């Protein structure tokens, strides 16, 4: 798991799947608003003229010298919900990320967001 103190250090490193296939570059980290622990990363993918940011959970992520290995396949991440490179994640799209990866989604008791960008 990526620790909060390490977040800036790993930005722009390769993100790879369990078989070491490159998915893209780590762009940003979203933390769980309940625990303030890293929960999801955005990965920059696509051609230079048509890039987008896809979301991938950081559960079981492993840090290497120049990469972050996630526990999801390249295909699964590439098909995940995405946003434009200059966009922010709308609150109403958070649940789709969790659903894509088969994870439970639980917003805060007062309807607060589950994820916050760091």
PDB file of C-alpha atoms in Angstrom:
ATOM      1  CA  UNK A   1       0.000   0.000   0.000  1.00  0.00           C
ATOM      2  CA  UNK A   2       1.214   3.476  -0.781  1.00  0.00           C
ATOM      3  CA  UNK A   3       1.643   5.571   2.342  1.00  0.00           C
ATOM      4  CA  UNK A   4       0.403   9.147   2.380  1.00  0.00           C
ATOM      5  CA  UNK A   5       3.956  10.472   2.765  1.00  0.00           C
ATOM      6  CA  UNK A   6       5.015   8.670  -0.436  1.00  0.00           C
ATOM      7  CA  UNK A   7       2.349  10.074  -2.733  1.00  0.00           C
ATOM      8  CA  UNK A   8       4.353  12.895  -4.330  1.00  0.00           C
ATOM      9  CA  UNK A   9       7.329  10.578  -4.731  1.00  0.00           C
ATOM     10  CA  UNK A  10       5.453   8.132  -6.970  1.00  0.00           C
ATOM     11  CA  UNK A  11       3.698  10.585  -9.260  1.00  0.00           C
ATOM     12  CA  UNK A  12       4.665  10.074 -12.939  1.00  0.00           C
ATOM     13  CA  UNK A  13       6.009   6.562 -12.314  1.00  0.00           C
ATOM     14  CA  UNK A  14       4.836   3.657 -14.469  1.00  0.00           C
ATOM     15  CA  UNK A  15       1.785   1.744 -13.320  1.00  0.00           C
ATOM     16  CA  UNK A  16       1.958  -1.946 -14.227  1.00  0.00           C
ATOM     17  CA  UNK A  17      -0.375  -4.900 -13.874  1.00  0.00           C
ATOM     18  CA  UNK A  18       0.457  -8.214 -12.106  1.00  0.00           C
ATOM     19  CA  UNK A  19       2.239  -9.476 -15.253  1.00  0.00           C
ATOM     20  CA  UNK A  20       4.333  -6.260 -15.452  1.00  0.00           C
ATOM     21  CA  UNK A  21       2.425  -4.944 -18.499  1.00  0.00           C
ATOM     22  CA  UNK A  22       2.574  -1.158 -18.480  1.00  0.00           C
ATOM     23  CA  UNK A  23      -0.844   0.456 -18.045  1.00  0.00           C
ATOM     24  CA  UNK A  24       0.265   4.098 -17.999  1.00  0.00           C
ATOM     25  CA  UNK A  25       1.722   6.768 -15.716  1.00  0.00           C
ATOM     26  CA  UNK A  26       0.526   7.474 -12.183  1.00  0.00           C
ATOM     27  CA  UNK A  27      -1.066  10.920 -12.233  1.00  0.00           C
ATOM     28  CA  UNK A  28      -2.777  11.441  -8.869  1.00  0.00           C
ATOM     29  CA  UNK A  29      -3.931   9.698  -5.716  1.00  0.00           C
ATOM     30  CA  UNK A  30      -7.405   9.825  -4.219  1.00  0.00           C
ATOM     31  CA  UNK A  31      -7.644   9.071  -0.510  1.00  0.00           C
ATOM     32  CA  UNK A  32     -10.515   7.533   1.407  1.00  0.00           C
ATOM     33  CA  UNK A  33     -12.151  10.501   3.174  1.00  0.00           C
ATOM     34  CA  UNK A  34     -12.900   8.344   6.223  1.00  0.00           C
ATOM     35  CA  UNK A  35      -9.344   7.097   6.844  1.00  0.00           C
ATOM     36  CA  UNK A  36      -7.260   9.593   4.816  1.00  0.00           C
ATOM     37  CA  UNK A  37      -5.395   6.575   3.388  1.00  0.00           C
ATOM     38  CA  UNK A  38      -4.635   6.228  -0.351  1.00  0.00           C
ATOM     39  CA  UNK A  39      -7.483   4.323  -1.993  1.00  0.00           C
ATOM     40  CA  UNK A  40      -7.479   4.953  -5.755  1.00  0.00           C
ATOM     41  CA  UNK A  41      -5.008   6.271  -8.314  1.00  0.00           C
ATOM     42  CA  UNK A  42      -5.562   7.924 -11.650  1.00  0.00           C
ATOM     43  CA  UNK A  43      -3.433   6.552 -14.457  1.00  0.00           C
ATOM     44  CA  UNK A  44      -2.679   8.567 -17.596  1.00  0.00           C
ATOM     45  CA  UNK A  45      -3.346   6.362 -20.635  1.00  0.00           C
ATOM     46  CA  UNK A  46      -3.841   6.776 -24.369  1.00  0.00           C
ATOM     47  CA  UNK A  47      -2.043   8.411 -27.239  1.00  0.00           C
ATOM     48  CA  UNK A  48      -0.359  11.776 -26.585  1.00  0.00           C
ATOM     49  CA  UNK A  49      -3.160  13.609 -28.407  1.00  0.00           C
ATOM     50  CA  UNK A  50      -6.012  11.615 -26.807  1.00  0.00           C
ATOM     51  CA  UNK A  51      -5.006  10.948 -23.217  1.00  0.00           C
ATOM     52  CA  UNK A  52      -7.390  10.288 -20.350  1.00  0.00           C
ATOM     53  CA  UNK A  53      -7.171   9.408 -16.678  1.00  0.00           C
ATOM     54  CA  UNK A  54      -8.499   5.994 -15.641  1.00  0.00           C
ATOM     55  CA  UNK A  55      -9.105   4.985 -12.047  1.00  0.00           C
ATOM     56  CA  UNK A  56      -7.551   1.950 -10.337  1.00  0.00           C
ATOM     57  CA  UNK A  57      -7.807   0.885  -6.674  1.00  0.00           C
ATOM     58  CA  UNK A  58      -4.567   0.727  -4.714  1.00  0.00           C
ATOM     59  CA  UNK A  59      -5.496  -2.253  -2.540  1.00  0.00           C
ATOM     60  CA  UNK A  60      -2.556  -4.662  -2.621  1.00  0.00           C
ATOM     61  CA  UNK A  61      -0.434  -2.208  -4.656  1.00  0.00           C
ATOM     62  CA  UNK A  62       3.298  -2.924  -4.617  1.00  0.00           C
ATOM     63  CA  UNK A  63       5.957  -0.252  -5.036  1.00  0.00           C
ATOM     64  CA  UNK A  64       9.035  -0.977  -7.131  1.00  0.00           C
ATOM     65  CA  UNK A  65      12.038   1.207  -7.935  1.00  0.00           C
ATOM     66  CA  UNK A  66      10.307   3.012 -10.828  1.00  0.00           C
ATOM     67  CA  UNK A  67       6.815   1.560 -10.869  1.00  0.00           C
ATOM     68  CA  UNK A  68       3.628   0.899  -8.938  1.00  0.00           C
ATOM     69  CA  UNK A  69       2.214  -2.586  -9.496  1.00  0.00           C
ATOM     70  CA  UNK A  70      -1.558  -2.841  -9.058  1.00  0.00           C
ATOM     71  CA  UNK A  71      -3.517  -6.045  -8.589  1.00  0.00           C
ATOM     72  CA  UNK A  72      -5.748  -5.506 -11.648  1.00  0.00           C
ATOM     73  CA  UNK A  73      -5.087  -6.456 -15.281  1.00  0.00           C
ATOM     74  CA  UNK A  74      -4.252  -3.906 -17.925  1.00  0.00           C
ATOM     75  CA  UNK A  75      -7.525  -4.651 -19.729  1.00  0.00           C
ATOM     76  CA  UNK A  76      -9.621  -4.192 -16.618  1.00  0.00           C
ATOM     77  CA  UNK A  77      -7.958  -0.851 -15.820  1.00  0.00           C
ATOM     78  CA  UNK A  78      -8.210   0.415 -19.404  1.00  0.00           C
ATOM     79  CA  UNK A  79     -11.969  -0.275 -19.345  1.00  0.00           C
ATOM     80  CA  UNK A  80     -12.461   1.499 -15.997  1.00  0.00           C
ATOM     81  CA  UNK A  81     -14.323   4.793 -15.587  1.00  0.00           C
ATOM     82  CA  UNK A  82     -12.211   7.737 -16.727  1.00  0.00           C
ATOM     83  CA  UNK A  83     -12.052  11.517 -16.860  1.00  0.00           C
ATOM     84  CA  UNK A  84     -10.230  13.990 -19.080  1.00  0.00           C
ATOM     85  CA  UNK A  85      -6.708  14.988 -18.122  1.00  0.00           C
ATOM     86  CA  UNK A  86      -7.887  18.408 -16.905  1.00  0.00           C
ATOM     87  CA  UNK A  87     -11.120  17.205 -15.298  1.00  0.00           C
ATOM     88  CA  UNK A  88     -12.004  16.384 -11.696  1.00  0.00           C
ATOM     89  CA  UNK A  89     -13.978  13.379 -10.517  1.00  0.00           C
ATOM     90  CA  UNK A  90     -17.664  14.303 -10.127  1.00  0.00           C
ATOM     91  CA  UNK A  91     -19.171  12.958  -6.885  1.00  0.00           C
ATOM     92  CA  UNK A  92     -21.892  11.113  -8.795  1.00  0.00           C
ATOM     93  CA  UNK A  93     -19.267   9.050 -10.692  1.00  0.00           C
ATOM     94  CA  UNK A  94     -17.485   7.686  -7.594  1.00  0.00           C
ATOM     95  CA  UNK A  95     -19.793   4.702  -7.256  1.00  0.00           C
ATOM     96  CA  UNK A  96     -19.101   3.609 -10.866  1.00  0.00           C
ATOM     97  CA  UNK A  97     -15.410   3.172 -10.059  1.00  0.00           C
ATOM     98  CA  UNK A  98     -16.139   0.881  -7.136  1.00  0.00           C
ATOM     99  CA  UNK A  99     -18.767  -1.038  -9.119  1.00  0.00           C
ATOM    100  CA  UNK A 100     -16.332  -1.579 -12.030  1.00  0.00           C
ATOM    101  CA  UNK A 101     -13.898  -3.342  -9.706  1.00  0.00           C
ATOM    102  CA  UNK A 102     -16.577  -5.273  -7.789  1.00  0.00           C
ATOM    103  CA  UNK A 103     -16.025  -3.296  -4.592  1.00  0.00           C
ATOM    104  CA  UNK A 104     -18.622  -2.041  -2.127  1.00  0.00           C
ATOM    105  CA  UNK A 105     -19.308   1.703  -2.192  1.00  0.00           C
ATOM    106  CA  UNK A 106     -20.358   3.481   0.988  1.00  0.00           C
ATOM    107  CA  UNK A 107     -20.501   7.293   1.046  1.00  0.00           C
ATOM    108  CA  UNK A 108     -20.281   9.158   4.347  1.00  0.00           C
ATOM    109  CA  UNK A 109     -23.248   9.161   6.764  1.00  0.00           C
ATOM    110  CA  UNK A 110     -24.236  12.642   5.599  1.00  0.00           C
ATOM    111  CA  UNK A 111     -23.727  11.771   1.923  1.00  0.00           C
ATOM    112  CA  UNK A 112     -20.117  12.993   1.932  1.00  0.00           C
ATOM    113  CA  UNK A 113     -17.777  11.916  -0.832  1.00  0.00           C
ATOM    114  CA  UNK A 114     -15.813   8.717  -0.406  1.00  0.00           C
ATOM    115  CA  UNK A 115     -12.752   9.956  -2.340  1.00  0.00           C
ATOM    116  CA  UNK A 116     -10.662  13.127  -2.198  1.00  0.00           C
ATOM    117  CA  UNK A 117      -7.720  13.979  -4.492  1.00  0.00           C
ATOM    118  CA  UNK A 118      -4.310  14.561  -2.930  1.00  0.00           C
TER     119      UNK A 118
END
